[in-house]
Coordinates of C-alpha atoms in Angstrom, one line a residue:
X23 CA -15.4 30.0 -73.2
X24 CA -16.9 27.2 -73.8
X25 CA -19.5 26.2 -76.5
X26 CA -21.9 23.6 -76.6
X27 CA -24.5 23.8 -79.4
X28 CA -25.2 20.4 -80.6
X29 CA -27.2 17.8 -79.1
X30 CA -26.9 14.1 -78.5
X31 CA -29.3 12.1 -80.7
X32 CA -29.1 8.6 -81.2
X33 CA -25.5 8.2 -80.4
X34 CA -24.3 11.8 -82.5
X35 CA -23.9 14.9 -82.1
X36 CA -26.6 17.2 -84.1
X37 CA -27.9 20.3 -84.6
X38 CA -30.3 22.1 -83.1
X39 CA -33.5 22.3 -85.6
X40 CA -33.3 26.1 -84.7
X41 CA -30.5 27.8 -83.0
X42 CA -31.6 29.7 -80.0
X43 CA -28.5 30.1 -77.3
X44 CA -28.7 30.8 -73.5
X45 CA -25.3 32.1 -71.8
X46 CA -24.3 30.4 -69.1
X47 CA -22.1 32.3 -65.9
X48 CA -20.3 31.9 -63.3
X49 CA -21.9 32.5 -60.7
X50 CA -18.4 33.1 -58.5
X51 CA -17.5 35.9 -60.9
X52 CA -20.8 37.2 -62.2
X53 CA -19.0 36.9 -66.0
X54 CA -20.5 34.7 -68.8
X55 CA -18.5 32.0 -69.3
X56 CA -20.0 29.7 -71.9
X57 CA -23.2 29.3 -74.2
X58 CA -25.5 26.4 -74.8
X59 CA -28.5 25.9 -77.6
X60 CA -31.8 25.9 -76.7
X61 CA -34.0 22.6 -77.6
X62 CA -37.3 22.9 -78.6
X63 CA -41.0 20.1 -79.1
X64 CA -38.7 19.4 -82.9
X65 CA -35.8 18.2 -81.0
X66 CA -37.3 16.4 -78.2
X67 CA -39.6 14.4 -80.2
X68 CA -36.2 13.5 -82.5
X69 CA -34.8 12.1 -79.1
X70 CA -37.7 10.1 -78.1
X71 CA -38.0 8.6 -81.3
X72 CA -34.5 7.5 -81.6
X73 CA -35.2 6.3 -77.4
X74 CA -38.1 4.4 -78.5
X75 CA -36.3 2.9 -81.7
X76 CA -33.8 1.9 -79.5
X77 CA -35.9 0.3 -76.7
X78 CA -36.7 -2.5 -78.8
X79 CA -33.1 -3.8 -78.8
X80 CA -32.1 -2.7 -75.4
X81 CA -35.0 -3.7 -73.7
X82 CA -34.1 -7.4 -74.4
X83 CA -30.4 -7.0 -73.8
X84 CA -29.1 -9.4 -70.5
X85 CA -28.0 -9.1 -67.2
X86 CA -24.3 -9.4 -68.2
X87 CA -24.5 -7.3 -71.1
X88 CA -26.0 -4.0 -68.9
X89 CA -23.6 -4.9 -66.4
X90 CA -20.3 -4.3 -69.4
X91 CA -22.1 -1.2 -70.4
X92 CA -21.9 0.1 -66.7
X93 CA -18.5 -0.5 -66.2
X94 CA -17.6 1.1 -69.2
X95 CA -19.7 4.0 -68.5
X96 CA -17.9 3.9 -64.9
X97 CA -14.1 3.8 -66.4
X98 CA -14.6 6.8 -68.5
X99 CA -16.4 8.9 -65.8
X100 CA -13.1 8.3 -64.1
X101 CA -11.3 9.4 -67.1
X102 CA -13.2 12.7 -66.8
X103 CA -13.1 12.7 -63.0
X104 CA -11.4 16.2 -63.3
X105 CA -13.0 17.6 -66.4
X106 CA -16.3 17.1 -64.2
X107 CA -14.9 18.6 -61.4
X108 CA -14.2 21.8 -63.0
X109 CA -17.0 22.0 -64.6
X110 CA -19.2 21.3 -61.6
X111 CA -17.1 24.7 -59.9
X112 CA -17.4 26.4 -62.9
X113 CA -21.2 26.5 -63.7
X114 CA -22.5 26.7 -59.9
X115 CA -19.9 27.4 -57.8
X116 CA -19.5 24.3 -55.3
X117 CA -15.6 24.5 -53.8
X118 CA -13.0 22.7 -56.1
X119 CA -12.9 20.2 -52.7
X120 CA -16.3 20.5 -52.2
X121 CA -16.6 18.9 -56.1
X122 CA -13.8 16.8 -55.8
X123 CA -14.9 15.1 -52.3
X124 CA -18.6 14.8 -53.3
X125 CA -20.0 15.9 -56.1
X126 CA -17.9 14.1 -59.0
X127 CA -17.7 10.8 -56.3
X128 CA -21.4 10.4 -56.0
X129 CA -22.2 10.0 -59.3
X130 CA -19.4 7.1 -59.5
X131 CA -21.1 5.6 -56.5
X132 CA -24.3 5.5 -58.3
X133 CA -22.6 3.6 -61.0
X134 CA -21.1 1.0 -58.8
X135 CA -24.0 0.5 -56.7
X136 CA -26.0 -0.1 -59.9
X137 CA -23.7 -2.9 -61.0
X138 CA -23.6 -4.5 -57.7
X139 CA -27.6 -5.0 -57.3
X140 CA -27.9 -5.5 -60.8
X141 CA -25.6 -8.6 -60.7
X142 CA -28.4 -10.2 -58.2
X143 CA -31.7 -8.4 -58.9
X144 CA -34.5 -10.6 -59.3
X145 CA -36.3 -9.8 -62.7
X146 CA -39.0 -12.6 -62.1
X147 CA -40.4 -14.1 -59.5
X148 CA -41.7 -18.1 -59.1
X149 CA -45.7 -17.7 -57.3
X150 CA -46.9 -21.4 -58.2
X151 CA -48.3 -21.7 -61.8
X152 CA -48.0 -18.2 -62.2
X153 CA -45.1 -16.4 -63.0
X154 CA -44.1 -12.3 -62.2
X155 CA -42.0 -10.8 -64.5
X156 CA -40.1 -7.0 -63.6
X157 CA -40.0 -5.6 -67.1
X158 CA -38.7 -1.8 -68.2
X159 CA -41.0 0.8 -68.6
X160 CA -39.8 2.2 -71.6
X161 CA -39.0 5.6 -72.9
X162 CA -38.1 7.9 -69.7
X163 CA -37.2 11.5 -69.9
X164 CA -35.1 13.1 -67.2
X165 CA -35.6 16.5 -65.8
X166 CA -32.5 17.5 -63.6
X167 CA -31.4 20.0 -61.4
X168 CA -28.4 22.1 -61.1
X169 CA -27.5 21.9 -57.1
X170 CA -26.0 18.3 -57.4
X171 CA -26.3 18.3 -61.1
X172 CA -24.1 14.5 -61.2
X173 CA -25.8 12.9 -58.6
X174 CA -29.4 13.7 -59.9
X175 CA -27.9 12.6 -63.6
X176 CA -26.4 9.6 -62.2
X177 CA -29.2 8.4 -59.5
X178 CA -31.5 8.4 -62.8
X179 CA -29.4 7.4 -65.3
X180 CA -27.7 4.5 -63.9
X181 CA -30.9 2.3 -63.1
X182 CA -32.7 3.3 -66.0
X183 CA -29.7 1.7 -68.1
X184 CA -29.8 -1.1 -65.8
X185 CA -33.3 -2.2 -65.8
X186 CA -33.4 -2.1 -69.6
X187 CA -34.9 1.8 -70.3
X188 CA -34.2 4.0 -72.9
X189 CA -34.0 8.0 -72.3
X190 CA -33.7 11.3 -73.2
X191 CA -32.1 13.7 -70.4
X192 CA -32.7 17.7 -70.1
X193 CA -29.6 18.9 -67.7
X194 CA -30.4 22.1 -65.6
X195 CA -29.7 25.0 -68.3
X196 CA -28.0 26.7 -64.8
X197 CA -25.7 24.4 -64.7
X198 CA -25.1 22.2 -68.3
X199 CA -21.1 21.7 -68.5
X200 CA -21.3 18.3 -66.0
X201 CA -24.4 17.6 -68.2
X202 CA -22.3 17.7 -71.6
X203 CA -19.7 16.0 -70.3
X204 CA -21.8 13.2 -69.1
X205 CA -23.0 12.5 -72.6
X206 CA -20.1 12.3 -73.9
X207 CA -19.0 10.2 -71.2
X208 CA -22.0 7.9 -72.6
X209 CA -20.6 8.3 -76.0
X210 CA -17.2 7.2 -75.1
X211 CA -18.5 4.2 -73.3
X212 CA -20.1 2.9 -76.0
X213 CA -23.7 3.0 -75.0
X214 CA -25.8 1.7 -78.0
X215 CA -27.5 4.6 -80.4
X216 CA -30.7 5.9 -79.2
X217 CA -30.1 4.3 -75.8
X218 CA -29.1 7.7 -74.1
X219 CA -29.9 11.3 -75.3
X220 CA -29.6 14.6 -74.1
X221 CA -30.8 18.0 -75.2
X222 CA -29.8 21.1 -73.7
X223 CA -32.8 23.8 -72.6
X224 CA -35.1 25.2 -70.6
X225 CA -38.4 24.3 -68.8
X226 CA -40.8 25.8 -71.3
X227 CA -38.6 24.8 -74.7
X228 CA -37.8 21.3 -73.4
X229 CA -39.3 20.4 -69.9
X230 CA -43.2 20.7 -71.2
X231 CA -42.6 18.4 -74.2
X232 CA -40.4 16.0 -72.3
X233 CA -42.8 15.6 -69.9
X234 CA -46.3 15.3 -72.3
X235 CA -45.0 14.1 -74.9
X236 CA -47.0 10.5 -76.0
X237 CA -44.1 8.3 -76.4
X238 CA -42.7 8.8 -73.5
X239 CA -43.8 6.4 -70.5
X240 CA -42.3 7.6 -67.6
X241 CA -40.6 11.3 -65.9
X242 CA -38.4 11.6 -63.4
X243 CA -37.9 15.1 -62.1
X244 CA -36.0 16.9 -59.5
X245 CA -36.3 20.1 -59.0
X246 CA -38.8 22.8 -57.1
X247 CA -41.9 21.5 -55.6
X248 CA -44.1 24.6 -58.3
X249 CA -42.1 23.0 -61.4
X250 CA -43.2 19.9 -59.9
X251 CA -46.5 20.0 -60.3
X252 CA -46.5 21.3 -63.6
X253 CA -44.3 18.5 -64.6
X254 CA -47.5 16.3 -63.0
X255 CA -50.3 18.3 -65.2
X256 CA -48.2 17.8 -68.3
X257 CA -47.8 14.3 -67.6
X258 CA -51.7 13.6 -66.9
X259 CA -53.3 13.3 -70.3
X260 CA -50.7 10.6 -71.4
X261 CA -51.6 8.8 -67.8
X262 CA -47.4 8.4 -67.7
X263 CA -45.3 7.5 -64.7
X264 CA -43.9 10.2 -63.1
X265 CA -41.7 10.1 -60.5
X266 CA -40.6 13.3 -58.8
X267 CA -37.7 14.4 -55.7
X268 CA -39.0 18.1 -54.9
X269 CA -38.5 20.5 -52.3
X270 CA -38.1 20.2 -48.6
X271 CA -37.9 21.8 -45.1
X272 CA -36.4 19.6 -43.0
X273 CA -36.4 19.3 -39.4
X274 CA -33.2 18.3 -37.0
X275 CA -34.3 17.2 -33.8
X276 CA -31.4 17.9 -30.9
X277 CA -32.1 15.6 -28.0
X278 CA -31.3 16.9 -24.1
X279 CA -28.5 14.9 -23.1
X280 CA -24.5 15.0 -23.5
X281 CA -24.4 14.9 -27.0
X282 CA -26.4 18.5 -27.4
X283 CA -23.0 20.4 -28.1
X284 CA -22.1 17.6 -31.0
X285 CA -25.3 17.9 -32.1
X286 CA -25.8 21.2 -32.9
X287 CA -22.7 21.9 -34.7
X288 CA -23.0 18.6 -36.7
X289 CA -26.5 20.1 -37.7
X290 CA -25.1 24.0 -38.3
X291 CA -22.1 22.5 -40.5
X292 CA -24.4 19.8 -42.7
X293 CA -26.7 23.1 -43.0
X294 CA -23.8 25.2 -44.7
X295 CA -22.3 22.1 -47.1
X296 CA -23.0 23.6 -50.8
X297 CA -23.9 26.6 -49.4
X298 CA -27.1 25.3 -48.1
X299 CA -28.4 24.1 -51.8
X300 CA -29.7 20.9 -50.5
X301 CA -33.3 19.3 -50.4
X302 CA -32.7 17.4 -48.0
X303 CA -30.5 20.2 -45.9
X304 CA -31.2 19.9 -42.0
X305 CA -33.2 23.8 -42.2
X306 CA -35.0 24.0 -39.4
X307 CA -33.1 23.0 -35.8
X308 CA -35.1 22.5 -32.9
X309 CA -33.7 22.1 -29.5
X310 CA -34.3 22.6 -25.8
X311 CA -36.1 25.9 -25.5
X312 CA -33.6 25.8 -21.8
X313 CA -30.7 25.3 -23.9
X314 CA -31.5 27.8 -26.8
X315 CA -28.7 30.0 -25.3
X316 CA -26.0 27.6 -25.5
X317 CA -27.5 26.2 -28.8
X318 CA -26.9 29.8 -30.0
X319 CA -23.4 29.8 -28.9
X320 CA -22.3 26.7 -30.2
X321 CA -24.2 27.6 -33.4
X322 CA -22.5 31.1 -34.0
X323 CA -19.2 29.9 -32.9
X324 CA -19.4 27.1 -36.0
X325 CA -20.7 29.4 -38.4
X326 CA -17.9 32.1 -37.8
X327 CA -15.3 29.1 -38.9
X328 CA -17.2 29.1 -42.1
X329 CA -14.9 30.4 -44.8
X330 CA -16.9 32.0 -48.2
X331 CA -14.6 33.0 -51.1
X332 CA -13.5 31.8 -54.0
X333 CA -14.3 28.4 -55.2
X334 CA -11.3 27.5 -56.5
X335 CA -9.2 28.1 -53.3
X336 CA -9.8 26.9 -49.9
X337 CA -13.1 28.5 -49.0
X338 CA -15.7 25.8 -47.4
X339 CA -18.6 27.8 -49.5
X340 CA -18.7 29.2 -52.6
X341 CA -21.3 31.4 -54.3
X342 CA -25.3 30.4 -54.8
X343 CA -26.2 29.4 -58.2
X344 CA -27.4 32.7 -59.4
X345 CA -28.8 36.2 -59.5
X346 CA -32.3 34.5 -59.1
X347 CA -31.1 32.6 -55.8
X348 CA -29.1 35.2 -54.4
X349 CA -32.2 37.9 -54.6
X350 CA -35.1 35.4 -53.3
X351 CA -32.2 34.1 -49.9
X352 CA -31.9 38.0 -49.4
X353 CA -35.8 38.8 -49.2
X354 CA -36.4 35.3 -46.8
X355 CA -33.3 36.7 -44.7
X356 CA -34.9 40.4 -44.3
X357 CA -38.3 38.2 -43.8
X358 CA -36.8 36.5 -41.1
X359 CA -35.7 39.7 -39.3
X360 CA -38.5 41.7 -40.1
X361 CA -41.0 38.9 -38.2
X362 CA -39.0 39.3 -35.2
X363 CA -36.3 36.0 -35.1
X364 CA -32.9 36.5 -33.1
X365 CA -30.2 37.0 -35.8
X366 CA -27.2 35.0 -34.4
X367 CA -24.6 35.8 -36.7
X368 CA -25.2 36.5 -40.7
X369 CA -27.8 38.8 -42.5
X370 CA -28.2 40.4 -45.9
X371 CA -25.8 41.1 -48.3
X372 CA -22.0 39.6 -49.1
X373 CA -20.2 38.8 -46.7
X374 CA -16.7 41.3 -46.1
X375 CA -14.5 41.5 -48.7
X376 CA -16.7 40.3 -51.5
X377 CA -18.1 42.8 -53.6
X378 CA -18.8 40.7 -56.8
X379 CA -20.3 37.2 -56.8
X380 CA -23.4 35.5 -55.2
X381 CA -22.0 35.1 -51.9
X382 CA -24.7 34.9 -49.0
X383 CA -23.2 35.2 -45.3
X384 CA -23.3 31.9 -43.2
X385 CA -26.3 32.7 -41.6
X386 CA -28.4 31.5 -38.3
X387 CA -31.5 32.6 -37.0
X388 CA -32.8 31.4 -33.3
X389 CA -35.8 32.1 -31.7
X390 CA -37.8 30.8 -34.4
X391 CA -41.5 29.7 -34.6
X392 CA -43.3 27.7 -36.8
X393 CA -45.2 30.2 -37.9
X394 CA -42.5 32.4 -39.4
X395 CA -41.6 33.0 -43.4
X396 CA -38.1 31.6 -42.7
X397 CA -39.7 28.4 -41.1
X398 CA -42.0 27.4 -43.7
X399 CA -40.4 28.3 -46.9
X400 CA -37.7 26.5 -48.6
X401 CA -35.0 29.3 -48.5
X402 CA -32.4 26.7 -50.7
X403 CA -28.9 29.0 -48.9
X404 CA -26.9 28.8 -46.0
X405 CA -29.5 29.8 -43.4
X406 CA -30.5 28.0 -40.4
X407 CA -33.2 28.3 -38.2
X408 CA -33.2 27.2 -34.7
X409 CA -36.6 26.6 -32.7
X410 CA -37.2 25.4 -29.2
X411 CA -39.4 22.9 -27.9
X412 CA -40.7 21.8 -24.4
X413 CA -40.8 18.4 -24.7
X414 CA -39.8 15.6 -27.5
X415 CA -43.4 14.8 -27.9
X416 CA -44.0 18.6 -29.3
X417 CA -40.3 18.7 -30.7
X418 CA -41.7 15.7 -33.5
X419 CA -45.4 18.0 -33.6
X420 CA -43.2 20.6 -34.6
X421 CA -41.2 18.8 -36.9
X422 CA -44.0 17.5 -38.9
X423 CA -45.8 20.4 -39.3
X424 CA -45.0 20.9 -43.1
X425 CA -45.5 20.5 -46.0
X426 CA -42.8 18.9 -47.0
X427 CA -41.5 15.3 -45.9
X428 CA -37.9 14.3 -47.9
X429 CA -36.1 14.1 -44.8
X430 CA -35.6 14.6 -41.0
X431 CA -32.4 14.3 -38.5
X432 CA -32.0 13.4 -35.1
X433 CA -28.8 14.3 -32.8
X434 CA -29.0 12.2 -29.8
X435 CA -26.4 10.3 -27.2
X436 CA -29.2 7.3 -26.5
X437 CA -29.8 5.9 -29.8
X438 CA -32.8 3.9 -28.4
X439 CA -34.5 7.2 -27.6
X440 CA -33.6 8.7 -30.9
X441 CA -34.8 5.3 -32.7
X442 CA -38.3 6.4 -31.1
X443 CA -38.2 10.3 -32.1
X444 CA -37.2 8.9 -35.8
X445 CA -40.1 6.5 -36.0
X446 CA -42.5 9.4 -35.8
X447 CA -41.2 11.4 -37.7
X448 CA -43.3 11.6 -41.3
X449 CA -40.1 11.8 -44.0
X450 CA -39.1 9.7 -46.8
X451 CA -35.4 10.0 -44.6
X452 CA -34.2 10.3 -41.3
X453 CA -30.7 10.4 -40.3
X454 CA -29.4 9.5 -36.7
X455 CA -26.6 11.1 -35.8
X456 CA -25.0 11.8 -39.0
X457 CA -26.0 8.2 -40.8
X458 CA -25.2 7.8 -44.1
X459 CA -25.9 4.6 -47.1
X460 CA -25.9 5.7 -50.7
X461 CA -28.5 2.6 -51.1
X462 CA -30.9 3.4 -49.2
X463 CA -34.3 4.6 -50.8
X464 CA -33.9 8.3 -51.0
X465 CA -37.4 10.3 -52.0
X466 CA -40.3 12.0 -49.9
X467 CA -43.7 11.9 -48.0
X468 CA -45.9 14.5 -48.6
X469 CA -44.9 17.4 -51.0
X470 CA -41.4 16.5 -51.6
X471 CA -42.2 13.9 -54.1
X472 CA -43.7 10.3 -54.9
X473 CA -41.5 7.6 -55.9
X474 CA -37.7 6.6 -54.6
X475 CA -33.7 7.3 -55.6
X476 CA -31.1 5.3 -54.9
X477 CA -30.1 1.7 -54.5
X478 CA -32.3 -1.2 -55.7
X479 CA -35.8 0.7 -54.8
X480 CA -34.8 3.1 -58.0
X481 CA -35.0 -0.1 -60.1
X482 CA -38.7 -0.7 -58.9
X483 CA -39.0 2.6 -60.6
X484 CA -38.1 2.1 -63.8
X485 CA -40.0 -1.8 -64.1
X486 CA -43.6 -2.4 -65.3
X487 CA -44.9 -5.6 -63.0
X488 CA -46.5 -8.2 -65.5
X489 CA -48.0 -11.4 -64.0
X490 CA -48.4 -14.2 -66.2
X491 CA -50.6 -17.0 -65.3
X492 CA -50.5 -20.5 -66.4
X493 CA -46.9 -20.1 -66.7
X494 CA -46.2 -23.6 -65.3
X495 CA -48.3 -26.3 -66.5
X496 CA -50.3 -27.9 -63.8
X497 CA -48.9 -31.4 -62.6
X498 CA -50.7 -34.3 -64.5
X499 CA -53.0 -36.2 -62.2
X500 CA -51.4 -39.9 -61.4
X501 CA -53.0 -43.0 -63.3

């Protein structure tokens, strides 16, 4: 059982002004399996005062010396490499391999990727007599989720301490083990007082004041497109930054040529990866309305070799993060076959053999239109829709028509034509044919977000621009 109820407050660990504890499951096994405090508007504004302390000192600290703080920070995030790992099974259920391959890795990749661009950033910038200076915006506060719970620490946290910031971080209350660990990875490392602090809560005890309080100059949250906004009124009357990565529904376009069989089981399997808790998971499929049939084949034939079970064995998904999850994915999967979609393979309730545990089946829909609950909702499990199309042109209509805009994928053998299909497509990402690059700007059009993640756009982030003229004194006129 395990027991955090302090907080990390200018480089110790403190109590809670009032203790208030939320317990904390598994959700593989349904039983509590540790207890956190609450935070409250006392204990955030103790953070952001020892952050803004701290900024004054940090703020003016140099390249080199940001760049020995992150390679500290990275050697004892590989110390903890497995402490993380368990923890990241432990509080939301991702498969001990499924933790191990990606979860722990990113947030090291984060790390590295910081050092790399910090080592050649450009912090200033020569324009004739005047001179542009990238400066750090000051006192952020972080607002993460519990679905990658490292990466959305690490994705912050890393150019934040890079460009100079200070910050106080509120890890998902779902999922707060990888949280506490990464503070005291930050302690271990060395990372000057006040620099980085965490407090442990929930959206109304902690969120609201993190995100309105004065002192702070800048929010980063990731999360749910409704918490979003909130985040944004809080944030208004202070006129702070606020950068958000919200929800999505994103479409993956399978292109009418050889590849189509690749495609859609590259598209079903990168639908099913953490059981589907993605924002950027390729929901909605839309192919070949002539091909639907074999779509559906190929689809139900790669979602049968999903294995669901126990996290810590050799099952490819584990359980959704909680009750909450598990009840809204069954209602948008009775949705989806009460408004008439072909149920491929799937449906409501645990899958056979599991009777305890947030288990959802692997689950595909066809058939779909654009219209439907299960096509315009974020359903955040392992449930795919598939929709056809008559011709590319309608394919990318039908791909933009949402609300949301983080990302987009297309499946294609010619990559000129799937260049073209990508180019209109109205998301902050698209991938061709499976593309990957941990710097590249990750963020969203539309209502998935403002702002980017990831690689050196994230440092734009967290700089103010200041332009200062009459820097260089005008040449003296010859005699």
């Amino acid at each position: 059982m395990r027991e955090y109820l302090k907080f990390y407050i200018d480089g110790k660990w403190v109590e809670p002004t009032e203790l208030k504890t939320l317990d904390v499951e598994n959700p593989a096994t349904e039983e509590v399996v540790g207890k956190i405090a609450l935070g409250n508007a006392a204990d955030v504004d103790k953070a952001v005062k020892a952050a803004r302390k701290a900024f004054a000192s940090w703020s003016q600290t140099s390249r080199e010396e940001r760049i020995e703080v992150l390679g500290r920070i990275l050697a004892e995030y590989q110390k903890r490499f497995g402490d993380l790992a368990t923890a990241v099974t432990e509080e939301m259920g991702a498969p001990a391999s499924l933790a191990q391959r990606a979860q722990v890795p990113v947030g090291m990749g984060h790390l590295a990727t910081a050092v790399e661009i910090l080592k050649t950033f450009k912090f200033e910038e020569d324009r004739g007599q005047t001179m542009i200076v990238k400066e750090p915006i000051g006192v952020c506060s972080f607002i993460t989720p519990w679905n990658w719970p490292l990466n959305q620490i690490v994705c912050k946290v890393a150019p934040a301490i890079a460009t100079g910031c200070t910050m106080v971080l509120k890890p998902s209350e779902v999922a707060p083990f990888s949280g506490q660990i990464f503070a005291e990875i930050m302690h271990a490392a060395g990372v000057p007082a006040g620099v980085f602090n965490m407090i442990h809560g929930d959206g109304l005890g902690v969120g609201v004041p993190l995100s309105s309080h004065p002192d702070v100059d800048m929010v980063s949250f990731t999360g749910s497109t409704r918490a979003g906004i909130e985040v944004a009124k809080n944030a208004a009357p202070t006129v702070k930054r606020v950068a958000q990565e919200l929800g999505g529904k994103s479409p993956n376009i399978v292109l009418d040529d050889d590849a189509f069989a690749k495609g859609v089981g590259r598209g079903v399997a990168s639908m099913m990866m953490n059981s589907g808790q993605s924002c950027n998971a390729p929901t909605r499929m839309l192919v070949p309305s002539k091909r639907m049939d074999e779509a559906i084949s190929v689809a139900r034939e790669t979602a049968a070799g999903v294995t669901v079970g126990d996290p810590n064995g050799n099952s490819q998904l584990g359980p959704v993060s909680s009750r909450v999850q598990f009840d809204k994915i069954q209602k948008l999967i009775q949705a989806g076959i009460d408004e008439g979609a072909t149920l491929v393979i799937g449906g409501t309730g645990r899958p056979d053999g599991l009777d305890k545990g947030y288990y959802v089946k692997p689950t595909v829909f066809a058939n779909v239109t654009n219209d439907m609950t299960i096509a315009r909702e974020e359903i955040f499990g392992p449930v795919l829709s598939i929709l056809g199309y008559e011709t590319v042109d309608q394919a990318i209509d039908i791909g933009n028509d949402t609300e949301y805009g983080l990302a987009a994928y297309v499946q294609a053998a010619d990559i000129d034509q799937a260049r073209k299909v990508a180019s209109k497509l109205r998301a902050g990402q698209v991938s061709i044919n499976g593309g990957g690059d941990m710097s590249a700007p990750f963020g969203g059009y539309k209502m998935s977000g403002n702002g980017r993640e990831w690689g050196d756009y994230a440092f734009h982030e967290f700089l103010e621009t200041k332009a200062v003229l009459g820097y260089a004194a005008p040449k003296q006129a010859a005699e």
